[in-house]
Amino acid sequence: LELILFFFPLTICVSVVTILSRAHADRNVYPSAGVLFVHVLEREHFKGEFPPYPKSGDASSDPITFNTNLMGYPDRPGWLRYIQRTQHSDGVLYGSPTAMHVGKASVIEITAYNRRTFETARHNLVINIMATEEFPLPYQAEFYIRNMNVEEMLASEVLGDFLGAVKNIWQPERLNAINITSALDRGGRVPLPINNLKEGVYVMVGADVPFSSCLREVESPHNQLRCSQEMEPAISCDKKFRAQFHIDWCKISLVDIKKVVPVYITRPDPGTGILPEFGEYNPPSETLMGRNYFSDFLITLAVPSAVALVLFFILGYTMCCRREGVIQLVHHGSIQKSSKELRSMSKNREISWPLSTLPVFNPVSGEVVPPLHPDNYETTSMPLMQTQT
């Protein structure tokens, strides 16, 4: 079943919505270049290919997820995106093909996974992109809607309501939805799960008539000043959207592609290491000459070692051959010797007395001078260094 949505009396082509059947045959769709393409993967059409849920009345509880990829490749084409919020919601393929994709049939493999039984079902979707005479529409406006998620905006009735509101303030003869992008794809933050906050979505529409005065109001100096101060601008037609869509008018983008100057970037000439665009890859021959790493070894090890050796000799000369270094070495040796003696004396003071406590000779009379303290002197309270008279 294919459903192509149109809005009258104006010709407003929104998208192509295709619902997969239960058959495994390929399904063909024909989207137009420059027009939003939406393809809904409904879980109901895959449940018939899986065994029924054991509990009666709970068939909708089967968790089903989808995987989509271009046949023969691991991912989808660059213009085609996919989203499925939960395992119990439908999946959606959406995107906006360009003129460079016209005439190229893309076969998308759709694989459904039943997370309860771990069974799979596969279908093929053939996308044939058609050319349009009015592509691209000359006047394009992009709106940022704060109170919507991308899968909510892709619903046909919601997108139809938004295009109807845009039609009322723009009054074009032809109005198309060109593209829809999630704010997360533009660098937005994931909202907190409070107060029913939404991710936000960018919706680009195109028309064949110039922008209305209401859309031009955001370009006035007064509104530009309010936007720079993070205040809401005063837009007269905001009430036509406010009931259902909360638009951030400071982020609206108005583009007249007739006035856009194309920028051509010349591609630089590829070097010898760049492969040509066509042709097979020829690996280098196995008879390549070996590389000599001796110079790398000298630079990596020999040079730092030589610098360290020079610094070692300079330090040795300074400490051993110069007067200041010798004095420091002698001073350090005396301090180390005294510290060692004090440690050995503090371990066991009963073994030997310090040299200051032994009997000494009087150099004048020659008699033996007794020690300062008798043998029964309490040594625990004796200081380490004694004073001789």
mmCIF file of C-alpha atoms in Angstrom:
data_model
loop_
_atom_site.group_PDB
_atom_site.id
_atom_site.type_symbol
_atom_site.label_atom_id
_atom_site.label_comp_id
_atom_site.label_asym_id
_atom_site.label_seq_id
_atom_site.Cartn_x
_atom_site.Cartn_y
_atom_site.Cartn_z
ATOM 1 C CA LEU A 1 0.000 0.000 0.000
ATOM 2 C CA GLU A 2 1.444 3.330 -1.036
ATOM 3 C CA LEU A 3 0.082 6.638 0.141
ATOM 4 C CA ILE A 4 1.156 9.922 -1.440
ATOM 5 C CA LEU A 5 -0.001 12.926 0.571
ATOM 6 C CA PHE A 6 -1.149 16.095 -1.174
ATOM 7 C CA PHE A 7 -2.732 19.202 0.297
ATOM 8 C CA PHE A 8 -5.280 21.161 -1.705
ATOM 9 C CA PRO A 9 -6.167 23.669 -3.107
ATOM 10 C CA LEU A 10 -2.421 24.301 -3.297
ATOM 11 C CA THR A 11 -0.125 21.606 -4.583
ATOM 12 C CA ILE A 12 1.887 20.862 -1.445
ATOM 13 C CA CYS A 13 3.860 17.679 -1.987
ATOM 14 C CA VAL A 14 4.952 16.435 1.425
ATOM 15 C CA SER A 15 6.440 12.979 1.102
ATOM 16 C CA VAL A 16 5.981 9.397 0.038
ATOM 17 C CA VAL A 17 4.895 7.069 2.811
ATOM 18 C CA THR A 18 5.123 3.369 2.024
ATOM 19 C CA ILE A 19 3.948 0.543 4.240
ATOM 20 C CA LEU A 20 5.631 -2.791 3.711
ATOM 21 C CA SER A 21 3.518 -5.809 2.941
ATOM 22 C CA ARG A 22 4.165 -9.254 4.363
ATOM 23 C CA ALA A 23 5.533 -10.566 1.097
ATOM 24 C CA HIS A 24 9.252 -10.832 0.536
ATOM 25 C CA ALA A 25 9.068 -9.261 -2.923
ATOM 26 C CA ASP A 26 10.937 -6.048 -3.594
ATOM 27 C CA ARG A 27 8.981 -2.864 -3.053
ATOM 28 C CA ASN A 28 9.479 0.115 -5.355
ATOM 29 C CA VAL A 29 9.012 3.747 -4.352
ATOM 30 C CA TYR A 30 9.549 6.855 -6.477
ATOM 31 C CA PRO A 31 10.505 9.915 -4.419
ATOM 32 C CA SER A 32 11.312 13.251 -6.063
ATOM 33 C CA ALA A 33 14.618 15.063 -5.795
ATOM 34 C CA GLY A 34 14.475 18.008 -3.433
ATOM 35 C CA VAL A 35 11.323 16.745 -1.670
ATOM 36 C CA LEU A 36 11.254 15.145 1.759
ATOM 37 C CA PHE A 37 11.003 11.350 1.540
ATOM 38 C CA VAL A 38 9.474 9.409 4.446
ATOM 39 C CA HIS A 39 9.171 5.623 4.623
ATOM 40 C CA VAL A 40 7.469 4.052 7.653
ATOM 41 C CA LEU A 41 8.413 0.550 8.814
ATOM 42 C CA GLU A 42 5.328 -0.651 10.669
ATOM 43 C CA ARG A 43 5.771 -3.452 13.152
ATOM 44 C CA GLU A 44 2.275 -4.806 12.465
ATOM 45 C CA HIS A 45 3.286 -5.951 8.976
ATOM 46 C CA PHE A 46 6.196 -7.993 10.301
ATOM 47 C CA LYS A 47 4.423 -9.772 13.139
ATOM 48 C CA GLY A 48 2.822 -12.261 10.757
ATOM 49 C CA GLU A 49 6.260 -13.615 9.896
ATOM 50 C CA PHE A 50 7.098 -14.361 13.538
ATOM 51 C CA PRO A 51 5.488 -16.973 15.837
ATOM 52 C CA PRO A 52 2.580 -15.585 17.862
ATOM 53 C CA TYR A 53 3.137 -14.287 21.359
ATOM 54 C CA PRO A 54 2.304 -17.020 23.944
ATOM 55 C CA LYS A 55 -0.043 -14.759 25.898
ATOM 56 C CA SER A 56 -3.312 -13.961 24.192
ATOM 57 C CA GLY A 57 -3.947 -10.293 23.605
ATOM 58 C CA ASP A 58 -0.281 -9.362 24.045
ATOM 59 C CA ALA A 59 0.848 -9.622 20.438
ATOM 60 C CA SER A 60 1.871 -5.963 20.481
ATOM 61 C CA SER A 61 4.378 -6.682 23.245
ATOM 62 C CA ASP A 62 6.844 -8.352 20.872
ATOM 63 C CA PRO A 63 9.933 -6.096 20.760
ATOM 64 C CA ILE A 64 10.943 -5.635 17.110
ATOM 65 C CA THR A 65 13.885 -3.607 15.852
ATOM 66 C CA PHE A 66 15.008 -2.862 12.310
ATOM 67 C CA ASN A 67 18.352 -2.689 10.578
ATOM 68 C CA THR A 68 18.645 -0.878 7.238
ATOM 69 C CA ASN A 69 21.547 -0.781 4.817
ATOM 70 C CA LEU A 70 22.289 -0.335 1.143
ATOM 71 C CA MET A 71 22.589 -3.717 -0.524
ATOM 72 C CA GLY A 72 26.224 -4.767 -0.558
ATOM 73 C CA TYR A 73 27.243 -2.021 1.891
ATOM 74 C CA PRO A 74 27.194 -1.799 5.695
ATOM 75 C CA ASP A 75 25.277 1.493 5.872
ATOM 76 C CA ARG A 76 22.594 3.510 4.124
ATOM 77 C CA PRO A 77 23.155 6.184 1.438
ATOM 78 C CA GLY A 78 24.391 9.481 2.767
ATOM 79 C CA TRP A 79 21.092 11.310 2.229
ATOM 80 C CA LEU A 80 18.943 8.636 3.924
ATOM 81 C CA ARG A 81 18.549 8.486 7.705
ATOM 82 C CA TYR A 82 16.730 6.104 10.028
ATOM 83 C CA ILE A 83 15.212 6.431 13.493
ATOM 84 C CA GLN A 84 13.334 4.150 15.866
ATOM 85 C CA ARG A 85 12.766 5.511 19.356
ATOM 86 C CA THR A 86 11.947 2.222 21.163
ATOM 87 C CA GLN A 87 11.620 -1.479 20.383
ATOM 88 C CA HIS A 88 7.825 -1.119 20.534
ATOM 89 C CA SER A 89 7.570 1.788 18.076
ATOM 90 C CA ASP A 90 7.691 1.896 14.294
ATOM 91 C CA GLY A 91 10.884 2.686 12.439
ATOM 92 C CA VAL A 92 11.129 5.559 9.962
ATOM 93 C CA LEU A 93 13.419 6.076 6.975
ATOM 94 C CA TYR A 94 13.604 9.710 5.909
ATOM 95 C CA GLY A 95 15.784 12.072 3.954
ATOM 96 C CA SER A 96 15.979 14.443 1.028
ATOM 97 C CA PRO A 97 17.601 13.179 -2.184
ATOM 98 C CA THR A 98 19.342 15.674 -4.424
ATOM 99 C CA ALA A 99 19.697 16.041 -8.181
ATOM 100 C CA MET A 100 22.918 14.017 -8.173
ATOM 101 C CA HIS A 101 20.917 10.949 -7.086
ATOM 102 C CA VAL A 102 18.394 11.146 -9.925
ATOM 103 C CA GLY A 103 18.257 8.005 -12.045
ATOM 104 C CA LYS A 104 20.175 5.880 -9.559
ATOM 105 C CA ALA A 105 18.143 3.038 -8.055
ATOM 106 C CA SER A 106 19.108 2.263 -4.463
ATOM 107 C CA VAL A 107 18.152 -1.116 -2.993
ATOM 108 C CA ILE A 108 17.745 -0.854 0.773
ATOM 109 C CA GLU A 109 17.806 -4.104 2.757
ATOM 110 C CA ILE A 110 15.400 -3.968 5.698
ATOM 111 C CA THR A 111 15.914 -6.626 8.351
ATOM 112 C CA ALA A 112 13.417 -6.975 11.198
ATOM 113 C CA TYR A 113 14.634 -8.590 14.447
ATOM 114 C CA ASN A 114 12.211 -10.135 16.919
ATOM 115 C CA ARG A 115 13.960 -9.596 20.246
ATOM 116 C CA ARG A 116 11.825 -12.263 21.962
ATOM 117 C CA THR A 117 12.357 -15.183 19.568
ATOM 118 C CA PHE A 118 15.574 -13.877 17.916
ATOM 119 C CA GLU A 119 14.102 -14.546 14.472
ATOM 120 C CA THR A 120 14.549 -12.248 11.513
ATOM 121 C CA ALA A 121 12.610 -11.229 8.424
ATOM 122 C CA ARG A 122 14.077 -9.399 5.463
ATOM 123 C CA HIS A 123 12.566 -7.163 2.792
ATOM 124 C CA ASN A 124 14.054 -5.064 0.024
ATOM 125 C CA LEU A 125 13.057 -1.500 -0.717
ATOM 126 C CA VAL A 126 13.985 -0.133 -4.157
ATOM 127 C CA ILE A 127 14.202 3.668 -4.185
ATOM 128 C CA ASN A 128 13.978 5.223 -7.649
ATOM 129 C CA ILE A 129 14.639 8.960 -7.422
ATOM 130 C CA MET A 130 12.762 11.028 -9.985
ATOM 131 C CA ALA A 131 13.658 14.452 -11.334
ATOM 132 C CA THR A 132 11.391 17.454 -10.857
ATOM 133 C CA GLU A 133 11.110 20.484 -13.121
ATOM 134 C CA GLU A 134 10.861 22.961 -10.258
ATOM 135 C CA PHE A 135 13.860 21.680 -8.340
ATOM 136 C CA PRO A 136 15.184 23.440 -6.443
ATOM 137 C CA LEU A 137 12.562 25.906 -5.263
ATOM 138 C CA PRO A 138 14.171 29.370 -5.175
ATOM 139 C CA TYR A 139 13.029 30.496 -1.716
ATOM 140 C CA GLN A 140 13.846 28.280 1.232
ATOM 141 C CA ALA A 141 13.106 28.853 4.916
ATOM 142 C CA GLU A 142 14.300 26.710 7.805
ATOM 143 C CA PHE A 143 12.359 26.725 11.085
ATOM 144 C CA TYR A 144 13.524 25.450 14.472
ATOM 145 C CA ILE A 145 10.664 23.849 16.426
ATOM 146 C CA ARG A 146 11.501 23.379 20.107
ATOM 147 C CA ASN A 147 8.597 21.212 21.261
ATOM 148 C CA MET A 148 8.972 18.343 18.774
ATOM 149 C CA ASN A 149 11.102 15.271 18.274
ATOM 150 C CA VAL A 150 12.048 14.224 14.774
ATOM 151 C CA GLU A 151 9.826 11.114 14.704
ATOM 152 C CA GLU A 152 6.862 13.197 15.891
ATOM 153 C CA MET A 153 7.431 15.761 13.174
ATOM 154 C CA LEU A 154 7.684 13.055 10.498
ATOM 155 C CA ALA A 155 4.085 11.976 11.130
ATOM 156 C CA SER A 156 2.022 12.943 8.095
ATOM 157 C CA GLU A 157 -0.713 14.719 10.040
ATOM 158 C CA VAL A 158 1.758 16.783 12.133
ATOM 159 C CA LEU A 159 3.842 17.757 9.111
ATOM 160 C CA GLY A 160 0.643 18.610 7.233
ATOM 161 C CA ASP A 161 -0.489 20.927 10.042
ATOM 162 C CA PHE A 162 2.861 22.701 10.022
ATOM 163 C CA LEU A 163 2.861 23.174 6.244
ATOM 164 C CA GLY A 164 -0.685 24.479 6.475
ATOM 165 C CA ALA A 165 0.410 27.117 9.001
ATOM 166 C CA VAL A 166 3.350 28.103 6.812
ATOM 167 C CA LYS A 167 1.028 28.335 3.806
ATOM 168 C CA ASN A 168 -1.232 30.781 5.651
ATOM 169 C CA ILE A 169 1.580 33.250 6.360
ATOM 170 C CA TRP A 170 3.504 32.791 3.091
ATOM 171 C CA GLN A 171 0.745 32.270 0.480
ATOM 172 C CA PRO A 172 2.863 30.423 -2.128
ATOM 173 C CA GLU A 173 1.621 28.607 -5.192
ATOM 174 C CA ARG A 174 3.876 25.644 -4.473
ATOM 175 C CA LEU A 175 5.206 24.654 -1.084
ATOM 176 C CA ASN A 176 7.367 21.597 -0.386
ATOM 177 C CA ALA A 177 8.904 20.112 2.717
ATOM 178 C CA ILE A 178 12.559 19.803 1.737
ATOM 179 C CA ASN A 179 14.266 18.303 4.768
ATOM 180 C CA ILE A 180 13.890 17.531 8.463
ATOM 181 C CA THR A 181 16.862 17.312 10.832
ATOM 182 C CA SER A 182 17.027 16.550 14.529
ATOM 183 C CA ALA A 183 18.615 19.221 16.701
ATOM 184 C CA LEU A 184 20.970 16.540 18.037
ATOM 185 C CA ASP A 185 22.481 16.272 14.549
ATOM 186 C CA ARG A 186 23.225 20.008 14.684
ATOM 187 C CA GLY A 187 25.142 19.805 17.957
ATOM 188 C CA GLY A 188 22.195 20.128 20.337
ATOM 189 C CA ARG A 189 22.171 18.563 23.787
ATOM 190 C CA VAL A 190 20.035 15.647 24.885
ATOM 191 C CA PRO A 191 17.224 17.156 27.004
ATOM 192 C CA LEU A 192 16.672 16.171 30.601
ATOM 193 C CA PRO A 193 13.791 13.716 31.160
ATOM 194 C CA ILE A 194 11.702 16.332 32.999
ATOM 195 C CA ASN A 195 8.781 18.550 32.071
ATOM 196 C CA ASN A 196 8.296 16.627 28.819
ATOM 197 C CA LEU A 197 11.262 18.352 27.182
ATOM 198 C CA LYS A 198 11.900 17.620 23.506
ATOM 199 C CA GLU A 199 15.064 17.414 21.442
ATOM 200 C CA GLY A 200 13.929 19.985 18.891
ATOM 201 C CA VAL A 201 13.812 19.662 15.118
ATOM 202 C CA TYR A 202 14.790 21.777 12.101
ATOM 203 C CA VAL A 203 12.275 21.827 9.234
ATOM 204 C CA MET A 204 13.242 23.265 5.855
ATOM 205 C CA VAL A 205 10.513 24.245 3.410
ATOM 206 C CA GLY A 206 10.724 25.727 -0.054
ATOM 207 C CA ALA A 207 8.362 27.933 -2.046
ATOM 208 C CA ASP A 208 8.188 29.626 -5.411
ATOM 209 C CA VAL A 209 7.301 33.141 -4.187
ATOM 210 C CA PRO A 210 9.383 35.617 -2.142
ATOM 211 C CA PHE A 211 9.236 35.609 1.630
ATOM 212 C CA SER A 212 6.233 37.254 3.247
ATOM 213 C CA SER A 213 6.475 40.353 5.398
ATOM 214 C CA CYS A 214 5.838 38.261 8.500
ATOM 215 C CA LEU A 215 8.893 36.105 7.851
ATOM 216 C CA ARG A 216 10.943 39.240 7.168
ATOM 217 C CA GLU A 217 10.064 40.702 10.588
ATOM 218 C CA VAL A 218 12.811 38.689 12.252
ATOM 219 C CA GLU A 219 15.392 40.632 10.190
ATOM 220 C CA SER A 220 14.377 44.001 11.652
ATOM 221 C CA PRO A 221 16.988 45.740 13.873
ATOM 222 C CA HIS A 222 14.655 45.674 16.863
ATOM 223 C CA ASN A 223 14.160 41.906 16.687
ATOM 224 C CA GLN A 224 17.842 41.327 15.986
ATOM 225 C CA LEU A 225 18.641 43.263 19.165
ATOM 226 C CA ARG A 226 16.187 41.193 21.175
ATOM 227 C CA CYS A 227 17.711 37.985 19.798
ATOM 228 C CA SER A 228 21.203 39.141 20.764
ATOM 229 C CA GLN A 229 19.889 39.677 24.315
ATOM 230 C CA GLU A 230 18.348 36.165 24.301
ATOM 231 C CA MET A 231 14.822 37.592 24.311
ATOM 232 C CA GLU A 232 11.836 36.494 22.253
ATOM 233 C CA PRO A 233 11.385 38.633 19.130
ATOM 234 C CA ALA A 234 8.035 40.227 18.387
ATOM 235 C CA ILE A 235 6.612 38.292 15.401
ATOM 236 C CA SER A 236 3.041 39.098 14.374
ATOM 237 C CA CYS A 237 2.325 35.667 12.847
ATOM 238 C CA ASP A 238 3.664 33.606 15.744
ATOM 239 C CA LYS A 239 0.101 33.068 16.998
ATOM 240 C CA LYS A 240 -0.633 30.926 13.940
ATOM 241 C CA PHE A 241 1.971 28.403 15.168
ATOM 242 C CA ARG A 242 1.836 28.819 18.947
ATOM 243 C CA ALA A 243 -1.109 26.465 19.493
ATOM 244 C CA GLN A 244 0.882 23.447 18.275
ATOM 245 C CA PHE A 245 4.429 24.497 17.376
ATOM 246 C CA HIS A 246 6.839 26.541 19.494
ATOM 247 C CA ILE A 247 9.145 28.158 16.963
ATOM 248 C CA ASP A 248 12.430 29.796 17.898
ATOM 249 C CA TRP A 249 12.294 32.789 15.567
ATOM 250 C CA CYS A 250 15.861 33.780 16.364
ATOM 251 C CA LYS A 251 17.066 30.611 14.624
ATOM 252 C CA ILE A 252 14.995 30.954 11.462
ATOM 253 C CA SER A 253 17.011 30.933 8.243
ATOM 254 C CA LEU A 254 15.792 32.579 5.036
ATOM 255 C CA VAL A 255 17.724 31.762 1.867
ATOM 256 C CA ASP A 256 17.147 33.055 -1.651
ATOM 257 C CA ILE A 257 19.182 30.683 -3.777
ATOM 258 C CA LYS A 258 18.986 33.108 -6.713
ATOM 259 C CA LYS A 259 21.238 35.489 -4.772
ATOM 260 C CA VAL A 260 23.592 32.863 -3.427
ATOM 261 C CA VAL A 261 26.970 33.099 -5.095
ATOM 262 C CA PRO A 262 28.270 29.607 -5.850
ATOM 263 C CA VAL A 263 31.677 28.815 -4.458
ATOM 264 C CA TYR A 264 33.857 26.523 -6.500
ATOM 265 C CA ILE A 265 36.666 24.854 -4.639
ATOM 266 C CA THR A 266 39.404 23.618 -6.897
ATOM 267 C CA ARG A 267 40.722 20.268 -5.924
ATOM 268 C CA PRO A 268 44.512 20.194 -5.508
ATOM 269 C CA ASP A 269 46.540 17.886 -7.662
ATOM 270 C CA PRO A 270 46.951 14.552 -5.879
ATOM 271 C CA GLY A 271 50.458 13.511 -4.924
ATOM 272 C CA THR A 272 52.152 10.225 -5.524
ATOM 273 C CA GLY A 273 50.582 8.701 -2.402
ATOM 274 C CA ILE A 274 46.989 9.324 -3.522
ATOM 275 C CA LEU A 275 45.305 6.545 -5.437
ATOM 276 C CA PRO A 276 43.430 7.429 -8.625
ATOM 277 C CA GLU A 277 39.660 7.575 -8.482
ATOM 278 C CA PHE A 278 39.257 4.513 -10.668
ATOM 279 C CA GLY A 279 41.215 1.339 -11.086
ATOM 280 C CA GLU A 280 42.365 -1.459 -8.860
ATOM 281 C CA TYR A 281 44.860 -1.162 -6.062
ATOM 282 C CA ASN A 282 48.277 -2.575 -6.869
ATOM 283 C CA PRO A 283 50.303 -3.268 -3.729
ATOM 284 C CA PRO A 284 54.040 -2.474 -3.770
ATOM 285 C CA SER A 285 56.497 -5.151 -4.802
ATOM 286 C CA GLU A 286 57.936 -7.513 -2.208
ATOM 287 C CA THR A 287 61.471 -6.836 -3.477
ATOM 288 C CA LEU A 288 61.784 -3.504 -1.745
ATOM 289 C CA MET A 289 65.153 -2.496 -0.348
ATOM 290 C CA GLY A 290 65.590 -2.783 3.385
ATOM 291 C CA ARG A 291 65.906 0.348 5.440
ATOM 292 C CA ASN A 292 69.015 1.090 7.504
ATOM 293 C CA TYR A 293 68.099 2.091 11.066
ATOM 294 C CA PHE A 294 71.677 2.732 12.299
ATOM 295 C CA SER A 295 71.374 6.501 11.942
ATOM 296 C CA ASP A 296 68.063 6.432 13.806
ATOM 297 C CA PHE A 297 69.757 4.429 16.551
ATOM 298 C CA LEU A 298 72.549 6.987 16.875
ATOM 299 C CA ILE A 299 70.121 9.853 17.082
ATOM 300 C CA THR A 300 67.858 8.078 19.566
ATOM 301 C CA LEU A 301 70.431 6.536 21.951
ATOM 302 C CA ALA A 302 73.952 7.749 21.251
ATOM 303 C CA VAL A 303 73.289 11.475 21.342
ATOM 304 C CA PRO A 304 71.405 11.446 24.716
ATOM 305 C CA SER A 305 74.085 9.144 26.163
ATOM 306 C CA ALA A 306 76.869 11.513 25.058
ATOM 307 C CA VAL A 307 75.106 14.484 26.609
ATOM 308 C CA ALA A 308 74.632 12.568 29.883
ATOM 309 C CA LEU A 309 78.325 11.583 29.925
ATOM 310 C CA VAL A 310 79.452 15.189 29.444
ATOM 311 C CA LEU A 311 77.205 16.314 32.286
ATOM 312 C CA PHE A 312 78.646 13.541 34.480
ATOM 313 C CA PHE A 313 82.234 14.690 33.872
ATOM 314 C CA ILE A 314 81.323 18.298 34.572
ATOM 315 C CA LEU A 315 79.718 17.326 37.866
ATOM 316 C CA GLY A 316 82.685 15.130 38.834
ATOM 317 C CA TYR A 317 85.176 17.885 38.090
ATOM 318 C CA THR A 318 83.155 20.375 40.093
ATOM 319 C CA MET A 319 82.881 18.114 43.160
ATOM 320 C CA CYS A 320 86.357 16.530 43.192
ATOM 321 C CA CYS A 321 88.770 18.948 41.573
ATOM 322 C CA ARG A 322 87.615 22.344 42.742
ATOM 323 C CA ARG A 323 88.136 23.737 46.263
ATOM 324 C CA GLU A 324 84.453 24.363 46.897
ATOM 325 C CA GLY A 325 83.596 20.810 45.933
ATOM 326 C CA VAL A 326 86.341 19.296 48.120
ATOM 327 C CA ILE A 327 85.174 21.323 51.125
ATOM 328 C CA GLN A 328 81.632 20.127 50.609
ATOM 329 C CA LEU A 329 82.793 16.512 50.354
ATOM 330 C CA VAL A 330 84.869 16.764 53.568
ATOM 331 C CA HIS A 331 82.050 18.453 55.384
ATOM 332 C CA HIS A 332 79.612 15.847 54.198
ATOM 333 C CA GLY A 333 81.979 13.031 55.254
ATOM 334 C CA SER A 334 82.416 14.452 58.771
ATOM 335 C CA ILE A 335 78.697 14.840 59.227
ATOM 336 C CA GLN A 336 78.112 11.288 58.031
ATOM 337 C CA LYS A 337 80.834 9.922 60.387
ATOM 338 C CA SER A 338 79.417 11.764 63.398
ATOM 339 C CA SER A 339 75.902 10.624 62.616
ATOM 340 C CA LYS A 340 77.077 7.023 62.346
ATOM 341 C CA GLU A 341 78.856 7.213 65.716
ATOM 342 C CA LEU A 342 75.823 8.733 67.411
ATOM 343 C CA ARG A 343 73.558 6.003 66.046
ATOM 344 C CA SER A 344 75.883 3.237 67.290
ATOM 345 C CA MET A 345 76.143 4.837 70.745
ATOM 346 C CA SER A 346 72.383 5.258 71.078
ATOM 347 C CA LYS A 347 71.771 1.588 70.411
ATOM 348 C CA ASN A 348 73.700 0.289 73.450
ATOM 349 C CA ARG A 349 75.296 2.744 75.846
ATOM 350 C CA GLU A 350 76.456 0.023 78.294
ATOM 351 C CA ILE A 351 78.982 -1.509 75.913
ATOM 352 C CA SER A 352 81.420 1.323 75.662
ATOM 353 C CA TRP A 353 81.741 4.849 76.940
ATOM 354 C CA PRO A 354 82.385 7.759 74.709
ATOM 355 C CA LEU A 355 85.961 8.846 74.363
ATOM 356 C CA SER A 356 85.210 11.912 76.456
ATOM 357 C CA THR A 357 84.394 9.722 79.500
ATOM 358 C CA LEU A 358 87.598 7.598 79.491
ATOM 359 C CA PRO A 359 90.586 8.417 81.811
ATOM 360 C CA VAL A 360 92.988 10.888 80.331
ATOM 361 C CA PHE A 361 96.505 12.073 81.320
ATOM 362 C CA ASN A 362 97.279 15.530 82.568
ATOM 363 C CA PRO A 363 99.905 16.842 80.152
ATOM 364 C CA VAL A 364 101.560 18.941 82.916
ATOM 365 C CA SER A 365 101.748 16.604 85.940
ATOM 366 C CA GLY A 366 101.467 13.319 84.078
ATOM 367 C CA GLU A 367 98.930 11.926 86.515
ATOM 368 C CA VAL A 368 95.834 10.091 85.423
ATOM 369 C CA VAL A 369 92.701 12.153 85.583
ATOM 370 C CA PRO A 370 89.606 10.087 86.550
ATOM 371 C CA PRO A 371 86.571 10.210 84.352
ATOM 372 C CA LEU A 372 83.923 12.766 84.966
ATOM 373 C CA HIS A 373 81.420 10.174 86.177
ATOM 374 C CA PRO A 374 81.938 7.085 88.351
ATOM 375 C CA ASP A 375 81.128 3.604 87.190
ATOM 376 C CA ASN A 376 77.837 3.518 89.099
ATOM 377 C CA TYR A 377 76.644 6.663 87.364
ATOM 378 C CA GLU A 378 73.182 6.379 85.795
ATOM 379 C CA THR A 379 73.982 6.299 82.120
ATOM 380 C CA THR A 380 70.421 6.604 80.891
ATOM 381 C CA SER A 381 70.399 10.284 81.769
ATOM 382 C CA MET A 382 73.940 10.935 80.545
ATOM 383 C CA PRO A 383 74.162 13.222 77.501
ATOM 384 C CA LEU A 384 75.833 11.902 74.389
ATOM 385 C CA MET A 385 78.514 14.606 74.345
ATOM 386 C CA GLN A 386 80.512 15.211 77.556
ATOM 387 C CA THR A 387 82.390 18.339 78.563
ATOM 388 C CA GLN A 388 86.045 17.862 79.685
ATOM 389 C CA THR A 389 87.765 20.199 82.090
#
